[in-house]
Short mmCIF file of N, CA, C and O in Angstrom, two decimals:
data_model
loop_
_atom_site.label_atom_id
_atom_site.label_comp_id
_atom_site.label_asym_id
_atom_site.label_seq_id
_atom_site.Cartn_x
_atom_site.Cartn_y
_atom_site.Cartn_z
N MET E 274 68.89 100.01 124.51
CA MET E 274 68.22 98.74 124.67
C MET E 274 68.42 97.90 123.42
O MET E 274 68.31 98.38 122.30
N ASN E 275 68.73 96.65 123.59
CA ASN E 275 68.87 95.72 122.49
C ASN E 275 67.49 95.48 121.87
O ASN E 275 66.56 95.08 122.56
N THR E 276 67.37 95.70 120.56
CA THR E 276 66.06 95.56 119.92
C THR E 276 65.59 94.12 119.83
O THR E 276 64.45 93.85 119.52
N ASN E 277 66.49 93.16 120.10
CA ASN E 277 66.11 91.75 120.06
C ASN E 277 65.49 91.29 121.37
O ASN E 277 64.99 90.19 121.46
N LEU E 278 65.56 92.11 122.39
CA LEU E 278 65.07 91.71 123.70
C LEU E 278 63.70 92.30 123.95
O LEU E 278 63.44 93.45 123.62
N PHE E 279 62.84 91.50 124.54
CA PHE E 279 61.51 91.95 124.87
C PHE E 279 61.31 91.78 126.37
O PHE E 279 61.82 90.85 126.97
N TYR E 280 60.59 92.69 126.94
CA TYR E 280 60.40 92.69 128.38
C TYR E 280 58.96 92.34 128.70
O TYR E 280 58.04 92.89 128.12
N GLY E 281 58.79 91.43 129.61
CA GLY E 281 57.46 91.04 130.06
C GLY E 281 57.42 91.10 131.56
O GLY E 281 58.45 91.06 132.22
N THR E 282 56.26 91.21 132.09
CA THR E 282 56.14 91.22 133.55
C THR E 282 55.32 90.03 134.00
O THR E 282 54.30 89.72 133.42
N ARG E 283 55.81 89.36 134.98
CA ARG E 283 55.10 88.27 135.62
C ARG E 283 55.23 88.57 137.10
O ARG E 283 56.32 88.60 137.62
N SER E 284 54.14 88.83 137.76
CA SER E 284 54.14 89.27 139.15
C SER E 284 54.89 90.59 139.24
O SER E 284 54.65 91.47 138.45
N ASN E 285 55.83 90.68 140.17
CA ASN E 285 56.61 91.89 140.36
C ASN E 285 57.98 91.79 139.69
O ASN E 285 58.83 92.63 139.89
N VAL E 286 58.19 90.73 138.93
CA VAL E 286 59.49 90.48 138.32
C VAL E 286 59.44 90.85 136.84
O VAL E 286 58.51 90.49 136.14
N VAL E 287 60.45 91.59 136.40
CA VAL E 287 60.55 91.91 134.98
C VAL E 287 61.49 90.90 134.35
O VAL E 287 62.59 90.67 134.84
N GLU E 288 61.04 90.26 133.29
CA GLU E 288 61.84 89.26 132.62
C GLU E 288 62.26 89.77 131.25
O GLU E 288 61.52 90.48 130.59
N VAL E 289 63.46 89.41 130.86
CA VAL E 289 63.99 89.79 129.56
C VAL E 289 64.08 88.51 128.72
O VAL E 289 64.65 87.53 129.16
N VAL E 290 63.50 88.55 127.53
CA VAL E 290 63.49 87.39 126.66
C VAL E 290 64.01 87.80 125.29
O VAL E 290 63.55 88.79 124.71
N ASP E 291 64.96 87.05 124.78
CA ASP E 291 65.48 87.27 123.43
C ASP E 291 64.57 86.50 122.46
O ASP E 291 64.74 85.31 122.24
N ILE E 292 63.59 87.20 121.93
CA ILE E 292 62.59 86.57 121.06
C ILE E 292 63.24 85.97 119.82
O ILE E 292 62.89 84.86 119.41
N GLU E 293 64.18 86.67 119.23
CA GLU E 293 64.83 86.13 118.03
C GLU E 293 65.57 84.83 118.33
O GLU E 293 65.56 83.92 117.52
N ARG E 294 66.18 84.73 119.51
CA ARG E 294 66.85 83.49 119.89
C ARG E 294 65.84 82.36 120.06
O ARG E 294 66.06 81.23 119.64
N GLU E 295 64.70 82.67 120.68
CA GLU E 295 63.66 81.66 120.86
C GLU E 295 63.14 81.17 119.51
O GLU E 295 62.99 79.98 119.30
N ILE E 296 62.85 82.09 118.63
CA ILE E 296 62.34 81.71 117.31
C ILE E 296 63.39 80.91 116.55
O ILE E 296 63.07 79.89 115.93
N ALA E 297 64.65 81.33 116.63
CA ALA E 297 65.73 80.59 115.95
C ALA E 297 65.83 79.17 116.48
O ALA E 297 66.05 78.23 115.70
N SER E 298 65.66 78.99 117.77
CA SER E 298 65.70 77.66 118.36
C SER E 298 64.59 76.78 117.78
O SER E 298 64.83 75.63 117.41
N TRP E 299 63.40 77.32 117.69
CA TRP E 299 62.28 76.57 117.11
C TRP E 299 62.53 76.24 115.65
O TRP E 299 62.27 75.13 115.20
N MET E 300 63.08 77.19 114.92
CA MET E 300 63.30 76.96 113.50
C MET E 300 64.39 75.91 113.26
O MET E 300 64.35 75.18 112.29
N ARG E 301 65.34 75.80 114.18
CA ARG E 301 66.38 74.77 114.07
C ARG E 301 65.83 73.37 114.35
O ARG E 301 66.33 72.39 113.82
N HIS E 302 64.82 73.26 115.21
CA HIS E 302 64.40 71.95 115.69
C HIS E 302 63.02 71.50 115.22
O HIS E 302 62.62 70.38 115.50
N TYR E 303 62.28 72.33 114.52
CA TYR E 303 60.89 72.00 114.23
C TYR E 303 60.72 70.73 113.41
O TYR E 303 59.76 70.00 113.57
N ARG E 304 61.65 70.42 112.54
CA ARG E 304 61.48 69.25 111.66
C ARG E 304 61.45 67.93 112.41
O ARG E 304 60.99 66.92 111.88
N GLN E 305 61.93 67.93 113.64
CA GLN E 305 61.91 66.69 114.42
C GLN E 305 60.48 66.27 114.75
O GLN E 305 60.24 65.12 115.10
N TYR E 306 59.54 67.17 114.71
CA TYR E 306 58.22 66.91 115.25
C TYR E 306 57.21 66.49 114.20
O TYR E 306 56.60 65.45 114.29
N VAL E 307 56.99 67.32 113.22
CA VAL E 307 56.04 66.99 112.15
C VAL E 307 56.66 67.47 110.85
O VAL E 307 56.70 68.66 110.57
N VAL E 308 57.14 66.54 110.06
CA VAL E 308 57.95 66.89 108.90
C VAL E 308 57.15 67.44 107.73
O VAL E 308 57.73 67.98 106.79
N VAL E 309 55.84 67.34 107.74
CA VAL E 309 55.06 67.81 106.60
C VAL E 309 54.90 69.33 106.59
O VAL E 309 54.48 69.89 105.58
N PHE E 310 55.25 70.00 107.67
CA PHE E 310 55.08 71.45 107.74
C PHE E 310 56.42 72.16 107.56
O PHE E 310 57.46 71.64 107.91
N ARG E 311 56.34 73.37 107.05
CA ARG E 311 57.51 74.24 106.91
C ARG E 311 57.69 75.02 108.21
O ARG E 311 56.76 75.16 109.00
N SER E 312 58.88 75.57 108.38
CA SER E 312 59.12 76.38 109.58
C SER E 312 58.18 77.57 109.63
O SER E 312 57.73 77.96 110.70
N ASP E 313 57.83 78.13 108.48
CA ASP E 313 56.91 79.27 108.45
C ASP E 313 55.52 78.89 108.95
O ASP E 313 54.78 79.75 109.42
N ASP E 314 55.17 77.61 108.83
CA ASP E 314 53.88 77.16 109.34
C ASP E 314 53.84 77.24 110.87
O ASP E 314 52.79 77.47 111.45
N TYR E 315 54.97 77.02 111.51
CA TYR E 315 55.05 77.03 112.96
C TYR E 315 55.14 78.44 113.55
O TYR E 315 54.76 78.66 114.69
N LEU E 316 55.69 79.36 112.79
CA LEU E 316 56.04 80.67 113.33
C LEU E 316 54.90 81.41 114.02
O LEU E 316 55.08 81.90 115.14
N PRO E 317 53.69 81.52 113.44
CA PRO E 317 52.62 82.23 114.15
C PRO E 317 52.27 81.60 115.50
O PRO E 317 52.03 82.31 116.47
N ALA E 318 52.27 80.28 115.57
CA ALA E 318 51.95 79.61 116.83
C ALA E 318 53.05 79.82 117.87
O ALA E 318 52.77 80.05 119.05
N VAL E 319 54.30 79.76 117.44
CA VAL E 319 55.42 80.01 118.35
C VAL E 319 55.33 81.42 118.91
O VAL E 319 55.41 81.63 120.13
N LYS E 320 55.13 82.39 118.04
CA LYS E 320 55.04 83.78 118.48
C LYS E 320 53.86 84.00 119.42
O LYS E 320 53.95 84.76 120.38
N LEU E 321 52.77 83.33 119.16
CA LEU E 321 51.58 83.45 120.01
C LEU E 321 51.87 82.95 121.43
O LEU E 321 51.51 83.60 122.42
N GLY E 322 52.53 81.81 121.54
CA GLY E 322 52.89 81.28 122.85
C GLY E 322 53.86 82.19 123.58
O GLY E 322 53.71 82.43 124.78
N LEU E 323 54.85 82.72 122.86
CA LEU E 323 55.82 83.63 123.48
C LEU E 323 55.13 84.90 123.96
O LEU E 323 55.38 85.38 125.06
N SER E 324 54.25 85.42 123.14
CA SER E 324 53.53 86.65 123.49
C SER E 324 52.65 86.44 124.72
O SER E 324 52.61 87.30 125.61
N ALA E 325 51.95 85.31 124.79
CA ALA E 325 51.10 85.02 125.96
C ALA E 325 51.95 84.95 127.22
O ALA E 325 51.56 85.46 128.27
N TYR E 326 53.10 84.34 127.12
CA TYR E 326 53.98 84.24 128.29
C TYR E 326 54.44 85.63 128.73
O TYR E 326 54.40 85.96 129.92
N LEU E 327 54.88 86.45 127.78
CA LEU E 327 55.39 87.78 128.11
C LEU E 327 54.31 88.68 128.71
O LEU E 327 54.62 89.59 129.49
N ARG E 328 53.05 88.44 128.35
CA ARG E 328 51.95 89.22 128.94
C ARG E 328 51.60 88.73 130.34
O ARG E 328 50.74 89.31 131.00
N GLY E 329 52.23 87.66 130.77
CA GLY E 329 51.99 87.17 132.12
C GLY E 329 50.75 86.33 132.25
O GLY E 329 50.22 86.14 133.34
N GLN E 330 50.28 85.79 131.14
CA GLN E 330 49.06 85.00 131.16
C GLN E 330 49.35 83.52 131.38
O GLN E 330 50.32 83.00 130.84
N SER E 331 48.50 82.89 132.13
CA SER E 331 48.53 81.44 132.22
C SER E 331 48.03 80.91 130.88
O SER E 331 47.04 81.40 130.35
N PHE E 332 48.71 79.92 130.34
CA PHE E 332 48.33 79.42 129.03
C PHE E 332 46.89 78.91 129.02
O PHE E 332 46.10 79.26 128.15
N ASP E 333 46.55 78.11 129.99
CA ASP E 333 45.21 77.52 130.03
C ASP E 333 44.11 78.56 130.25
O ASP E 333 42.99 78.39 129.78
N ASP E 334 44.45 79.64 130.95
CA ASP E 334 43.45 80.67 131.22
C ASP E 334 43.12 81.53 130.01
O ASP E 334 42.12 82.24 130.01
N CYS E 335 43.96 81.48 128.99
CA CYS E 335 43.71 82.35 127.84
C CYS E 335 43.53 81.57 126.54
O CYS E 335 43.72 82.12 125.45
N LEU E 336 43.13 80.31 126.62
CA LEU E 336 42.98 79.48 125.41
C LEU E 336 42.01 80.07 124.40
O LEU E 336 42.29 80.09 123.20
N GLU E 337 40.87 80.55 124.85
CA GLU E 337 39.88 81.11 123.93
C GLU E 337 40.44 82.34 123.22
O GLU E 337 40.30 82.49 122.00
N GLU E 338 41.09 83.20 123.97
CA GLU E 338 41.71 84.40 123.39
C GLU E 338 42.82 84.03 122.42
O GLU E 338 42.94 84.61 121.34
N LEU E 339 43.62 83.02 122.77
CA LEU E 339 44.70 82.58 121.89
C LEU E 339 44.17 82.01 120.59
O LEU E 339 44.72 82.26 119.52
N GLU E 340 43.08 81.25 120.67
CA GLU E 340 42.49 80.70 119.45
C GLU E 340 42.03 81.82 118.52
O GLU E 340 42.30 81.81 117.31
N LYS E 341 41.35 82.81 119.06
CA LYS E 341 40.90 83.95 118.25
C LYS E 341 42.08 84.70 117.66
O LYS E 341 42.06 85.08 116.48
N SER E 342 43.12 84.89 118.46
CA SER E 342 44.32 85.58 117.97
C SER E 342 44.97 84.79 116.86
O SER E 342 45.40 85.35 115.85
N TYR E 343 45.06 83.47 117.03
CA TYR E 343 45.70 82.65 116.01
C TYR E 343 44.96 82.75 114.68
O TYR E 343 45.58 82.86 113.62
N LEU E 344 43.65 82.73 114.73
CA LEU E 344 42.88 82.82 113.49
C LEU E 344 43.12 84.15 112.78
O LEU E 344 43.05 84.22 111.55
N ARG E 345 43.46 85.20 113.54
CA ARG E 345 43.77 86.50 112.95
C ARG E 345 45.20 86.57 112.41
O ARG E 345 45.45 87.24 111.42
N VAL E 346 46.16 85.91 113.09
CA VAL E 346 47.57 86.11 112.75
C VAL E 346 48.21 84.95 111.99
O VAL E 346 49.37 85.06 111.59
N ARG E 347 47.49 83.89 111.74
CA ARG E 347 48.12 82.70 111.15
C ARG E 347 48.62 82.91 109.73
O ARG E 347 49.52 82.21 109.27
N GLY E 348 48.07 83.86 109.02
CA GLY E 348 48.54 84.16 107.67
C GLY E 348 48.49 82.94 106.77
O GLY E 348 47.46 82.31 106.62
N GLU E 349 49.64 82.58 106.19
CA GLU E 349 49.73 81.46 105.25
C GLU E 349 50.04 80.13 105.92
O GLU E 349 50.26 79.14 105.25
N SER E 350 50.07 80.11 107.25
CA SER E 350 50.38 78.87 107.96
C SER E 350 49.38 77.78 107.60
O SER E 350 48.18 78.02 107.54
N ARG E 351 49.89 76.58 107.38
CA ARG E 351 49.02 75.44 107.05
C ARG E 351 48.50 74.74 108.30
O ARG E 351 47.72 73.80 108.20
N LEU E 352 48.92 75.18 109.49
CA LEU E 352 48.44 74.57 110.73
C LEU E 352 47.08 75.14 111.08
O LEU E 352 46.89 76.35 111.09
N ASP E 353 46.11 74.25 111.34
CA ASP E 353 44.85 74.76 111.89
C ASP E 353 45.07 74.98 113.39
O ASP E 353 46.15 74.71 113.92
N TRP E 354 44.08 75.49 114.08
CA TRP E 354 44.26 75.81 115.50
C TRP E 354 44.67 74.59 116.32
O TRP E 354 45.53 74.65 117.18
N TYR E 355 44.08 73.43 116.04
CA TYR E 355 44.38 72.24 116.85
C TYR E 355 45.78 71.72 116.60
O TYR E 355 46.35 71.05 117.47
N GLU E 356 46.35 72.01 115.45
CA GLU E 356 47.76 71.67 115.19
C GLU E 356 48.69 72.73 115.76
O GLU E 356 49.80 72.43 116.18
N ALA E 357 48.23 73.98 115.80
CA ALA E 357 49.03 75.08 116.33
C ALA E 357 49.04 75.11 117.85
O ALA E 357 50.02 75.57 118.46
N LEU E 358 47.97 74.62 118.47
CA LEU E 358 47.85 74.68 119.93
C LEU E 358 49.03 74.06 120.67
O LEU E 358 49.61 74.70 121.55
N PRO E 359 49.46 72.83 120.34
CA PRO E 359 50.60 72.28 121.08
C PRO E 359 51.90 73.05 120.83
O PRO E 359 52.77 73.09 121.69
N VAL E 360 52.02 73.66 119.67
CA VAL E 360 53.21 74.46 119.37
C VAL E 360 53.22 75.71 120.25
O VAL E 360 54.24 76.05 120.87
N ALA E 361 52.09 76.41 120.31
CA ALA E 361 51.99 77.61 121.15
C ALA E 361 52.21 77.25 122.62
O ALA E 361 52.94 77.95 123.33
N ARG E 362 51.61 76.15 123.06
CA ARG E 362 51.79 75.72 124.46
C ARG E 362 53.26 75.39 124.74
O ARG E 362 53.80 75.76 125.77
N ALA E 363 53.89 74.70 123.82
CA ALA E 363 55.30 74.33 124.01
C ALA E 363 56.21 75.55 124.05
O ALA E 363 57.15 75.60 124.84
N SER E 364 55.93 76.56 123.23
CA SER E 364 56.78 77.77 123.27
C SER E 364 56.56 78.52 124.57
O SER E 364 57.50 79.05 125.16
N TRP E 365 55.31 78.56 125.06
CA TRP E 365 55.01 79.19 126.36
C TRP E 365 55.74 78.43 127.47
O TRP E 365 56.39 79.02 128.33
N THR E 366 55.64 77.11 127.45
CA THR E 366 56.24 76.27 128.47
C THR E 366 57.75 76.37 128.47
O THR E 366 58.38 76.43 129.53
N ARG E 367 58.35 76.42 127.30
CA ARG E 367 59.81 76.54 127.20
C ARG E 367 60.28 77.80 127.91
O ARG E 367 61.24 77.78 128.67
N LEU E 368 59.61 78.93 127.68
CA LEU E 368 59.99 80.17 128.36
C LEU E 368 59.78 80.05 129.87
O LEU E 368 60.63 80.49 130.65
N ALA E 369 58.65 79.49 130.27
CA ALA E 369 58.37 79.35 131.69
C ALA E 369 59.45 78.51 132.38
O ALA E 369 59.92 78.86 133.46
N GLU E 370 59.85 77.43 131.74
CA GLU E 370 60.88 76.57 132.31
C GLU E 370 62.24 77.25 132.32
O GLU E 370 63.00 77.11 133.28
N GLN E 371 62.55 77.99 131.27
CA GLN E 371 63.83 78.70 131.23
C GLN E 371 63.90 79.74 132.33
O GLN E 371 64.93 79.88 133.00
N GLN E 372 62.82 80.47 132.51
CA GLN E 372 62.82 81.52 133.51
C GLN E 372 62.89 80.95 134.93
O GLN E 372 63.38 81.60 135.83
N SER E 373 62.42 79.72 135.10
CA SER E 373 62.49 79.09 136.43
C SER E 373 63.76 78.25 136.57
O SER E 373 63.97 77.64 137.60
N GLY E 374 64.57 78.21 135.49
CA GLY E 374 65.81 77.44 135.54
C GLY E 374 65.63 75.96 135.28
O GLY E 374 66.55 75.19 135.44
N GLY E 375 64.46 75.56 134.79
CA GLY E 375 64.18 74.14 134.63
C GLY E 375 64.54 73.52 133.30
O GLY E 375 64.61 72.32 133.19
N ALA E 376 64.77 74.31 132.26
CA ALA E 376 64.99 73.70 130.94
C ALA E 376 66.10 74.40 130.17
O ALA E 376 66.05 74.48 128.96
N ALA E 377 67.09 74.88 130.83
CA ALA E 377 68.17 75.60 130.16
C ALA E 377 68.80 74.73 129.09
O ALA E 377 69.21 73.60 129.34
N GLY E 378 68.83 75.25 127.88
CA GLY E 378 69.48 74.56 126.79
C GLY E 378 68.70 73.40 126.20
O GLY E 378 69.19 72.72 125.31
N ARG E 379 67.50 73.14 126.66
CA ARG E 379 66.72 72.02 126.15
C ARG E 379 66.06 72.39 124.83
O ARG E 379 65.66 73.51 124.62
N GLN E 380 65.93 71.42 123.96
CA GLN E 380 65.25 71.65 122.70
C GLN E 380 63.75 71.76 122.92
O GLN E 380 63.21 71.21 123.86
N PRO E 381 63.07 72.47 122.02
CA PRO E 381 61.61 72.56 122.13
C PRO E 381 60.98 71.19 122.02
O PRO E 381 61.47 70.32 121.32
N GLU E 382 59.89 71.00 122.72
CA GLU E 382 59.14 69.74 122.65
C GLU E 382 57.68 70.05 122.38
O GLU E 382 57.13 70.97 122.96
N LEU E 383 57.08 69.28 121.54
CA LEU E 383 55.67 69.45 121.24
C LEU E 383 54.89 68.32 121.88
O LEU E 383 54.84 67.22 121.38
N CYS E 384 54.31 68.61 123.01
CA CYS E 384 53.57 67.59 123.74
C CYS E 384 52.42 67.07 122.89
O CYS E 384 51.68 67.82 122.30
N GLY E 385 52.33 65.76 122.79
CA GLY E 385 51.21 65.15 122.10
C GLY E 385 51.43 64.94 120.60
O GLY E 385 50.65 64.27 119.97
N LEU E 386 52.48 65.50 120.03
CA LEU E 386 52.69 65.32 118.60
C LEU E 386 53.70 64.22 118.30
O LEU E 386 53.86 63.82 117.18
N GLY E 387 54.40 63.76 119.30
CA GLY E 387 55.37 62.71 119.08
C GLY E 387 56.62 63.25 118.42
O GLY E 387 56.73 64.43 118.12
N ASN E 388 57.55 62.38 118.16
CA ASN E 388 58.82 62.77 117.57
C ASN E 388 58.93 62.09 116.20
O ASN E 388 58.91 60.89 116.11
N ALA E 389 59.04 62.90 115.17
CA ALA E 389 59.06 62.37 113.82
C ALA E 389 60.44 61.91 113.40
O ALA E 389 60.61 61.36 112.33
N ALA E 390 61.45 62.16 114.19
CA ALA E 390 62.82 61.80 113.82
C ALA E 390 63.05 60.32 113.98
O ALA E 390 62.44 59.63 114.70
#
């Protein structure tokens, strides 16, 4: 098994996600959104969204749990929960769209944060 691939279950379907590729995509594009943060500031929120998706959770159904998790895993990130929330949602949504064939090759988007470029 490729150690870069993670397996999640959604319904009866097993999905394979290359987490390192997803994180690399975010790290390549994050500066377009909010230039005052470093890529390391985004990383905990990105991972949280990816993890929620792989566990088969609806993003909106697990907001309270995600907030508690973020407060535990944010480390040195300068994003508070309200700044991290759209990042986590966007990473969850990107995977959902990719798995449904809706966003192949599209750059990450942070809903509500605008485009800083």
